PDB file of C-alpha atoms and ligand atoms in Angstrom:
ATOM      1  CA  MET X   1      -0.065   0.209  -0.107  1.00 64.00           C
ATOM      2  CA  THR X   2       1.325   3.249  -0.846  1.00 69.00           C
ATOM      3  CA  VAL X   3       1.367   5.778   2.546  1.00 85.00           C
ATOM      4  CA  LYS X   4      -0.992   9.044   1.858  1.00 92.00           C
ATOM      5  CA  PRO X   5       0.337  12.447   3.372  1.00 94.00           C
ATOM      6  CA  ILE X   6      -1.328  13.676   5.695  1.00 97.00           C
ATOM      7  CA  ARG X   7      -4.399  15.975   5.815  1.00 98.00           C
ATOM      8  CA  ILE X   8      -5.227  18.049   8.536  1.00 98.00           C
ATOM      9  CA  ALA X   9      -9.275  18.843   9.580  1.00 99.00           C
ATOM     10  CA  PRO X  10      -9.647  21.514  11.668  1.00 98.00           C
ATOM     11  CA  SER X  11     -13.221  21.113  13.514  1.00 98.00           C
ATOM     12  CA  ILE X  12     -15.262  24.199  13.313  1.00 98.00           C
ATOM     13  CA  LEU X  13     -17.246  22.424  16.949  1.00 98.00           C
ATOM     14  CA  SER X  14     -14.476  24.344  18.680  1.00 98.00           C
ATOM     15  CA  ALA X  15     -14.607  27.638  16.211  1.00 98.00           C
ATOM     16  CA  ASP X  16     -15.759  30.896  17.203  1.00 98.00           C
ATOM     17  CA  PHE X  17     -18.698  31.044  15.378  1.00 97.00           C
ATOM     18  CA  ALA X  18     -19.629  34.725  15.712  1.00 98.00           C
ATOM     19  CA  CYS X  19     -17.234  35.259  13.169  1.00 98.00           C
ATOM     20  CA  LEU X  20     -17.171  31.856  11.230  1.00 98.00           C
ATOM     21  CA  ARG X  21     -15.628  33.082   8.014  1.00 98.00           C
ATOM     22  CA  ASP X  22     -12.470  34.446   9.892  1.00 98.00           C
ATOM     23  CA  GLU X  23     -11.498  31.200  11.296  1.00 98.00           C
ATOM     24  CA  ILE X  24     -12.584  28.859   8.253  1.00 98.00           C
ATOM     25  CA  ASP X  25      -9.765  31.879   5.969  1.00 98.00           C
ATOM     26  CA  MET X  26      -7.592  31.309   9.121  1.00 98.00           C
ATOM     27  CA  CYS X  27      -7.610  27.328   8.300  1.00 98.00           C
ATOM     28  CA  ARG X  28      -7.102  27.676   4.424  1.00 98.00           C
ATOM     29  CA  GLN X  29      -3.754  30.153   5.428  1.00 98.00           C
ATOM     30  CA  GLY X  30      -2.942  27.604   7.686  1.00 98.00           C
ATOM     31  CA  GLY X  31      -2.881  24.979   5.109  1.00 98.00           C
ATOM     32  CA  ALA X  32      -5.533  23.090   6.041  1.00 98.00           C
ATOM     33  CA  ASP X  33      -7.095  20.302   3.921  1.00 98.00           C
ATOM     34  CA  TRP X  34     -10.502  20.002   4.926  1.00 98.00           C
ATOM     35  CA  ILE X  35     -13.166  21.194   6.937  1.00 98.00           C
ATOM     36  CA  HIS X  36     -14.187  19.163   9.528  1.00 99.00           C
ATOM     37  CA  VAL X  37     -18.458  19.254  10.752  1.00 98.00           C
ATOM     38  CA  ASP X  38     -19.096  17.845  13.911  1.00 98.00           C
ATOM     39  CA  VAL X  39     -23.301  17.517  13.448  1.00 98.00           C
ATOM     40  CA  MET X  40     -24.788  16.067  16.998  1.00 98.00           C
ATOM     41  CA  ASP X  41     -28.213  15.464  17.786  1.00 98.00           C
ATOM     42  CA  GLY X  42     -28.877  15.375  21.337  1.00 98.00           C
ATOM     43  CA  GLN X  43     -29.829  11.547  21.174  1.00 98.00           C
ATOM     44  CA  PHE X  44     -26.585   9.654  19.594  1.00 98.00           C
ATOM     45  CA  VAL X  45     -24.183  12.455  21.533  1.00 98.00           C
ATOM     46  CA  PRO X  46     -25.285  14.216  25.238  1.00 96.00           C
ATOM     47  CA  ASN X  47     -24.978  17.572  23.098  1.00 96.00           C
ATOM     48  CA  LEU X  48     -26.619  19.441  19.969  1.00 97.00           C
ATOM     49  CA  THR X  49     -24.827  21.242  17.722  1.00 98.00           C
ATOM     50  CA  PHE X  50     -26.030  22.266  13.548  1.00 95.00           C
ATOM     51  CA  GLY X  51     -27.446  20.841  10.541  1.00 97.00           C
ATOM     52  CA  ALA X  52     -27.833  22.043   7.004  1.00 98.00           C
ATOM     53  CA  LYS X  53     -27.868  25.613   7.713  1.00 98.00           C
ATOM     54  CA  VAL X  54     -23.968  25.755   9.059  1.00 98.00           C
ATOM     55  CA  ILE X  55     -22.762  22.866   5.989  1.00 98.00           C
ATOM     56  CA  ASP X  56     -24.201  25.641   3.748  1.00 98.00           C
ATOM     57  CA  ALA X  57     -22.573  28.354   5.513  1.00 98.00           C
ATOM     58  CA  VAL X  58     -19.436  26.900   5.338  1.00 98.00           C
ATOM     59  CA  LYS X  59     -19.762  25.827   2.090  1.00 98.00           C
ATOM     60  CA  ARG X  60     -19.882  29.477   0.849  1.00 98.00           C
ATOM     61  CA  CYS X  61     -16.722  30.505   2.830  1.00 98.00           C
ATOM     62  CA  THR X  62     -14.189  27.870   1.395  1.00 98.00           C
ATOM     63  CA  ASP X  63     -13.764  25.195  -1.554  1.00 98.00           C
ATOM     64  CA  LEU X  64     -12.195  23.295   0.670  1.00 98.00           C
ATOM     65  CA  PRO X  65     -13.505  19.674   0.900  1.00 98.00           C
ATOM     66  CA  ILE X  66     -16.115  19.448   3.947  1.00 99.00           C
ATOM     67  CA  ASP X  67     -16.112  16.527   6.275  1.00 99.00           C
ATOM     68  CA  VAL X  68     -18.746  16.180   7.971  1.00 99.00           C
ATOM     69  CA  HIS X  69     -19.273  13.412  10.601  1.00 99.00           C
ATOM     70  CA  LEU X  70     -22.894  12.631  11.811  1.00 98.00           C
ATOM     71  CA  MET X  71     -22.979  11.842  15.443  1.00 98.00           C
ATOM     72  CA  VAL X  72     -27.378  11.606  15.120  1.00 98.00           C
ATOM     73  CA  ILE X  73     -29.691   8.562  14.778  1.00 98.00           C
ATOM     74  CA  HIS X  74     -31.184   8.122  12.124  1.00 97.00           C
ATOM     75  CA  PRO X  75     -28.682   9.678  10.210  1.00 98.00           C
ATOM     76  CA  GLU X  76     -29.852   8.493   6.890  1.00 98.00           C
ATOM     77  CA  SER X  77     -32.865  11.671   7.103  1.00 98.00           C
ATOM     78  CA  TYR X  78     -30.358  13.780   6.242  1.00 98.00           C
ATOM     79  CA  PHE X  79     -28.243  12.681   3.652  1.00 98.00           C
ATOM     80  CA  GLU X  80     -29.873  14.217   1.170  1.00 98.00           C
ATOM     81  CA  ASP X  81     -30.025  17.798   2.725  1.00 98.00           C
ATOM     82  CA  PHE X  82     -26.203  17.786   3.524  1.00 99.00           C
ATOM     83  CA  ALA X  83     -24.839  16.843   0.604  1.00 98.00           C
ATOM     84  CA  ARG X  84     -27.076  19.481  -1.268  1.00 98.00           C
ATOM     85  CA  ALA X  85     -25.546  21.878   1.327  1.00 98.00           C
ATOM     86  CA  GLY X  86     -22.559  21.114   0.217  1.00 98.00           C
ATOM     87  CA  ALA X  87     -21.210  18.460   2.220  1.00 99.00           C
ATOM     88  CA  THR X  88     -17.860  16.496   0.549  1.00 98.00           C
ATOM     89  CA  GLY X  89     -18.014  13.654   2.737  1.00 99.00           C
ATOM     90  CA  LEU X  90     -20.682  12.293   4.910  1.00 99.00           C
ATOM     91  CA  THR X  91     -19.296   9.600   7.698  1.00 99.00           C
ATOM     92  CA  ILE X  92     -21.567   8.055   9.877  1.00 99.00           C
ATOM     93  CA  HIS X  93     -21.880   5.752  12.889  1.00 98.00           C
ATOM     94  CA  ALA X  94     -21.756   2.301  13.008  1.00 98.00           C
ATOM     95  CA  GLU X  95     -23.635   2.406  15.909  1.00 98.00           C
ATOM     96  CA  ALA X  96     -26.401   4.157  15.284  1.00 98.00           C
ATOM     97  CA  THR X  97     -27.904   1.863  12.660  1.00 97.00           C
ATOM     98  CA  VAL X  98     -28.491  -1.736  11.758  1.00 96.00           C
ATOM     99  CA  HIS X  99     -28.466  -0.957   7.855  1.00 98.00           C
ATOM    100  CA  LEU X 100     -24.766   0.194   7.573  1.00 98.00           C
ATOM    101  CA  GLN X 101     -24.447  -1.012   4.623  1.00 98.00           C
ATOM    102  CA  ARG X 102     -27.456   0.301   2.967  1.00 98.00           C
ATOM    103  CA  HIS X 103     -27.137   3.783   3.780  1.00 98.00           C
ATOM    104  CA  LEU X 104     -23.026   4.080   2.838  1.00 98.00           C
ATOM    105  CA  SER X 105     -23.964   3.188  -0.749  1.00 98.00           C
ATOM    106  CA  HIS X 106     -26.902   5.862  -0.459  1.00 98.00           C
ATOM    107  CA  ILE X 107     -23.953   8.374   0.706  1.00 99.00           C
ATOM    108  CA  ARG X 108     -21.979   7.711  -2.636  1.00 99.00           C
ATOM    109  CA  SER X 109     -25.103   7.582  -4.594  1.00 98.00           C
ATOM    110  CA  LEU X 110     -25.486  11.195  -3.477  1.00 98.00           C
ATOM    111  CA  GLY X 111     -21.651  11.907  -4.456  1.00 98.00           C
ATOM    112  CA  CYS X 112     -20.475  12.225  -1.669  1.00 99.00           C
ATOM    113  CA  ARG X 113     -17.589  10.159  -0.016  1.00 98.00           C
ATOM    114  CA  ALA X 114     -18.850   7.808   2.406  1.00 99.00           C
ATOM    115  CA  GLY X 115     -17.410   7.255   5.917  1.00 99.00           C
ATOM    116  CA  VAL X 116     -17.754   4.836   8.812  1.00 99.00           C
ATOM    117  CA  ALA X 117     -17.298   6.062  12.360  1.00 99.00           C
ATOM    118  CA  ILE X 118     -16.662   3.444  15.101  1.00 99.00           C
ATOM    119  CA  ASN X 119     -16.524   4.366  18.661  1.00 98.00           C
ATOM    120  CA  PRO X 120     -13.471   3.862  21.123  1.00 98.00           C
ATOM    121  CA  ALA X 121     -16.099   0.488  22.569  1.00 98.00           C
ATOM    122  CA  THR X 122     -16.634  -0.741  19.438  1.00 98.00           C
ATOM    123  CA  SER X 123     -14.887  -3.346  17.744  1.00 98.00           C
ATOM    124  CA  LEU X 124     -13.409  -3.390  13.745  1.00 98.00           C
ATOM    125  CA  ASP X 125     -15.291  -6.056  13.363  1.00 98.00           C
ATOM    126  CA  SER X 126     -18.918  -3.927  12.971  1.00 98.00           C
ATOM    127  CA  VAL X 127     -16.660  -2.164   9.616  1.00 98.00           C
ATOM    128  CA  ARG X 128     -15.183  -5.752   8.620  1.00 98.00           C
ATOM    129  CA  GLU X 129     -18.313  -6.571   6.002  1.00 98.00           C
ATOM    130  CA  VAL X 130     -18.122  -3.166   4.607  1.00 98.00           C
ATOM    131  CA  THR X 131     -14.519  -1.986   4.038  1.00 98.00           C
ATOM    132  CA  ASP X 132     -15.957  -1.860  -0.321  1.00 98.00           C
ATOM    133  CA  ASP X 133     -18.505   0.620   0.497  1.00 98.00           C
ATOM    134  CA  ILE X 134     -16.380   3.115   2.319  1.00 98.00           C
ATOM    135  CA  ASP X 135     -13.846   5.591   1.243  1.00 98.00           C
ATOM    136  CA  LEU X 136     -12.860   6.392   5.185  1.00 99.00           C
ATOM    137  CA  LEU X 137     -12.788   4.820   7.904  1.00 99.00           C
ATOM    138  CA  LEU X 138     -13.334   6.914  11.567  1.00 99.00           C
ATOM    139  CA  VAL X 139     -11.160   5.668  14.293  1.00 99.00           C
ATOM    140  CA  MET X 140     -12.863   7.877  17.407  1.00 99.00           C
ATOM    141  CA  THR X 141     -10.270   8.295  19.679  1.00 98.00           C
ATOM    142  CA  VAL X 142     -12.048  10.363  22.365  1.00 98.00           C
ATOM    143  CA  ASN X 143     -16.287   9.142  23.354  1.00 98.00           C
ATOM    144  CA  PRO X 144     -17.646  11.564  20.933  1.00 98.00           C
ATOM    145  CA  GLY X 145     -19.931  14.659  21.870  1.00 98.00           C
ATOM    146  CA  PHE X 146     -17.397  17.137  23.062  1.00 97.00           C
ATOM    147  CA  GLY X 147     -14.015  18.918  21.561  1.00 97.00           C
ATOM    148  CA  GLY X 148     -11.363  18.769  24.680  1.00 97.00           C
ATOM    149  CA  GLN X 149     -11.328  15.554  25.765  1.00 98.00           C
ATOM    150  CA  ALA X 150      -7.872  13.593  26.409  1.00 98.00           C
ATOM    151  CA  PHE X 151      -6.605  11.307  23.681  1.00 98.00           C
ATOM    152  CA  ILE X 152      -7.445   7.476  24.920  1.00 98.00           C
ATOM    153  CA  PRO X 153      -4.009   6.052  24.820  1.00 98.00           C
ATOM    154  CA  ALA X 154      -5.316   2.205  23.605  1.00 98.00           C
ATOM    155  CA  SER X 155      -6.786   3.953  19.891  1.00 98.00           C
ATOM    156  CA  ILE X 156      -3.192   3.421  19.103  1.00 98.00           C
ATOM    157  CA  ASP X 157      -3.456  -0.130  18.754  1.00 98.00           C
ATOM    158  CA  LYS X 158      -6.905   0.119  17.179  1.00 98.00           C
ATOM    159  CA  ILE X 159      -5.818   2.547  14.647  1.00 98.00           C
ATOM    160  CA  ARG X 160      -2.829  -0.160  14.380  1.00 98.00           C
ATOM    161  CA  ARG X 161      -5.562  -2.926  13.397  1.00 98.00           C
ATOM    162  CA  ALA X 162      -7.746  -0.469  11.051  1.00 98.00           C
ATOM    163  CA  ARG X 163      -4.642   0.081   9.347  1.00 98.00           C
ATOM    164  CA  ARG X 164      -4.097  -3.784   8.688  1.00 98.00           C
ATOM    165  CA  LEU X 165      -7.826  -4.312   7.977  1.00 98.00           C
ATOM    166  CA  LEU X 166      -7.999  -1.590   5.397  1.00 98.00           C
ATOM    167  CA  ASP X 167      -4.302  -3.157   3.448  1.00 98.00           C
ATOM    168  CA  GLU X 168      -6.015  -6.842   4.190  1.00 98.00           C
ATOM    169  CA  SER X 169      -9.087  -5.990   2.852  1.00 98.00           C
ATOM    170  CA  ARG X 170      -7.458  -3.457  -0.225  1.00 98.00           C
ATOM    171  CA  SER X 171      -9.442  -1.121   0.409  1.00 98.00           C
ATOM    172  CA  ASP X 172      -7.700   2.810  -0.323  1.00 98.00           C
ATOM    173  CA  ALA X 173      -9.927   3.884   2.148  1.00 98.00           C
ATOM    174  CA  ASP X 174      -8.870   7.368   4.222  1.00 98.00           C
ATOM    175  CA  LEU X 175      -7.888   6.268   8.025  1.00 98.00           C
ATOM    176  CA  GLU X 176      -9.050   9.294  10.150  1.00 98.00           C
ATOM    177  CA  VAL X 177      -8.389  10.081  13.964  1.00 98.00           C
ATOM    178  CA  ASP X 178     -10.881  12.056  15.594  1.00 99.00           C
ATOM    179  CA  GLY X 179     -10.353  13.395  19.585  1.00 98.00           C
ATOM    180  CA  GLY X 180      -7.735  14.414  21.479  1.00 98.00           C
ATOM    181  CA  VAL X 181      -5.357  15.197  18.684  1.00 98.00           C
ATOM    182  CA  ALA X 182      -2.846  17.142  19.484  1.00 98.00           C
ATOM    183  CA  ARG X 183       1.429  17.831  19.192  1.00 98.00           C
ATOM    184  CA  ASP X 184       1.709  15.356  21.570  1.00 98.00           C
ATOM    185  CA  THR X 185      -0.689  12.102  20.225  1.00 98.00           C
ATOM    186  CA  ILE X 186      -0.780  13.185  16.013  1.00 98.00           C
ATOM    187  CA  LEU X 187       3.077  11.324  15.815  1.00 98.00           C
ATOM    188  CA  GLN X 188       1.935   8.124  17.579  1.00 97.00           C
ATOM    189  CA  CYS X 189      -1.409   7.985  15.699  1.00 98.00           C
ATOM    190  CA  ARG X 190       0.634   8.456  12.305  1.00 97.00           C
ATOM    191  CA  ARG X 191       3.327   6.038  13.303  1.00 97.00           C
ATOM    192  CA  ALA X 192       0.045   3.314  13.714  1.00 97.00           C
ATOM    193  CA  GLY X 193      -1.134   4.308  10.034  1.00 97.00           C
ATOM    194  CA  ALA X 194      -3.702   7.051  10.111  1.00 98.00           C
ATOM    195  CA  ASP X 195      -3.369   9.946   7.818  1.00 98.00           C
ATOM    196  CA  THR X 196      -6.258  12.165   8.117  1.00 98.00           C
ATOM    197  CA  PHE X 197      -6.451  14.027  11.699  1.00 98.00           C
ATOM    198  CA  VAL X 198      -9.521  16.145  13.047  1.00 99.00           C
ATOM    199  CA  ALA X 199      -8.392  19.115  15.476  1.00 98.00           C
ATOM    200  CA  GLY X 200     -10.734  20.726  17.319  1.00 98.00           C
ATOM    201  CA  ASN X 201      -9.496  22.427  20.447  1.00 98.00           C
ATOM    202  CA  ALA X 202      -5.103  22.101  19.409  1.00 98.00           C
ATOM    203  CA  ILE X 203      -5.834  24.268  16.644  1.00 98.00           C
ATOM    204  CA  PHE X 204      -7.983  27.095  18.036  1.00 98.00           C
ATOM    205  CA  SER X 205      -7.151  27.088  21.460  1.00 98.00           C
ATOM    206  CA  ALA X 206      -3.331  27.789  20.080  1.00 98.00           C
ATOM    207  CA  SER X 207      -1.624  30.970  20.636  1.00 98.00           C
ATOM    208  CA  ARG X 208      -1.121  31.241  16.854  1.00 98.00           C
ATOM    209  CA  PRO X 209      -3.718  29.226  15.932  1.00 98.00           C
ATOM    210  CA  SER X 210      -3.052  29.390  11.995  1.00 97.00           C
ATOM    211  CA  ALA X 211       0.576  28.501  11.973  1.00 98.00           C
ATOM    212  CA  GLU X 212      -0.726  25.304  14.845  1.00 98.00           C
ATOM    213  CA  ILE X 213      -2.307  23.602  11.668  1.00 98.00           C
ATOM    214  CA  GLY X 214       1.656  23.591  10.401  1.00 98.00           C
ATOM    215  CA  GLU X 215       2.953  22.305  13.776  1.00 98.00           C
ATOM    216  CA  LEU X 216       0.599  19.378  13.663  1.00 98.00           C
ATOM    217  CA  LYS X 217       1.872  18.261  10.297  1.00 97.00           C
ATOM    218  CA  ALA X 218       5.515  18.780  11.505  1.00 97.00           C
ATOM    219  CA  ALA X 219       5.253  16.547  14.049  1.00 97.00           C
ATOM    220  CA  ALA X 220       2.995  14.195  12.309  1.00 97.00           C
ATOM    221  CA  THR X 221       6.276  13.836  10.646  1.00 94.00           C
ATOM    222  CA  GLU X 222       8.556  14.337  13.130  1.00 81.00           C
ATOM    223  CA  LEU X 223       9.760  17.386  12.042  1.00 63.00           C
ATOM    224  CA  ALA X 224       8.983  18.906  14.955  1.00 53.00           C
TER     225      ALA X 224
HETATM  226  C1  DX5 Q   1     -15.721  14.610  19.032  1.00 93.31           C
HETATM  227  C2  DX5 Q   1     -15.785  15.619  17.759  1.00 93.31           C
HETATM  228  C3  DX5 Q   1     -14.707  16.091  17.597  1.00 93.31           C
HETATM  229  C4  DX5 Q   1     -14.249  17.352  18.331  1.00 93.31           C
HETATM  230  C5  DX5 Q   1     -12.628  16.955  18.572  1.00 93.31           C
HETATM  231  O1  DX5 Q   1     -17.274  14.264  19.166  1.00 93.31           O
HETATM  232  O2  DX5 Q   1     -15.872  14.185  16.919  1.00 93.31           O
HETATM  233  O3  DX5 Q   1     -14.441  16.436  16.370  1.00 93.31           O
HETATM  234  O4  DX5 Q   1     -14.208  18.316  17.436  1.00 93.31           O
HETATM  235  O5  DX5 Q   1     -12.241  17.973  19.225  1.00 93.31           O
HETATM  236  P1  DX5 Q   1     -10.838  18.026  19.734  1.00 93.31           P
HETATM  237  O6  DX5 Q   1      -9.543  18.153  19.004  1.00 93.31           O
HETATM  238  O7  DX5 Q   1     -10.819  19.219  21.024  1.00 93.31           O
HETATM  239  O8  DX5 Q   1     -10.969  16.880  21.053  1.00 93.31           O
HETATM  240 ZN1   ZN Q   2     -15.780  14.897  14.723  1.00 93.31          ZN
END
């Protein structure tokens, strides 16, 4: 398998919504590759965030790909609206549905990249049968719901096993990690085989948020 370049996806969950356009411009200037949008419904996770209106607003601020992470039950109810609003990729949780394959193929039929996410307690077995149906596998490195949580160390071994699963399945899917990604955790994730890194708190709470994106890339490539 070819080693993919590092991609940083700032999560706007930690952005200042009073100046979202400036925050997104800052991400682009800092070298962000994607913008990560966390959709929460107050049911799958104990927090409520945003929907199609915000995806549409992000779309009008940037031409960067928009990586939408759905932490919701019945995710299929939102696919069409989110695709129309400008989502490039839609990632659904394996725990949120019993019809994972159907929903992943629905996402692709809308012209979006199909992603599947798994919580820290969820086995990789839950995605083993859908490796042909995904463009992205998201290994959660915190329990979803909030930004700014501590990275769960046992995730490293899971990322390594996820990498192996994708390679053995001859899948070209991206391997994304989300939660507690920062300068001190990103290199281990990269070494374990992740290529796409979501970061919220590490970027938006940094003293120089724009420069932090480059710092994360440097840390992941052992240049820091
Ligand atoms: C957590 C979200 C994350 C979150 C990451 O439920 O899925 O995308 O914004 O935030 P940090 O990087 O602060 O852990
Ligand atoms: Zn997320």
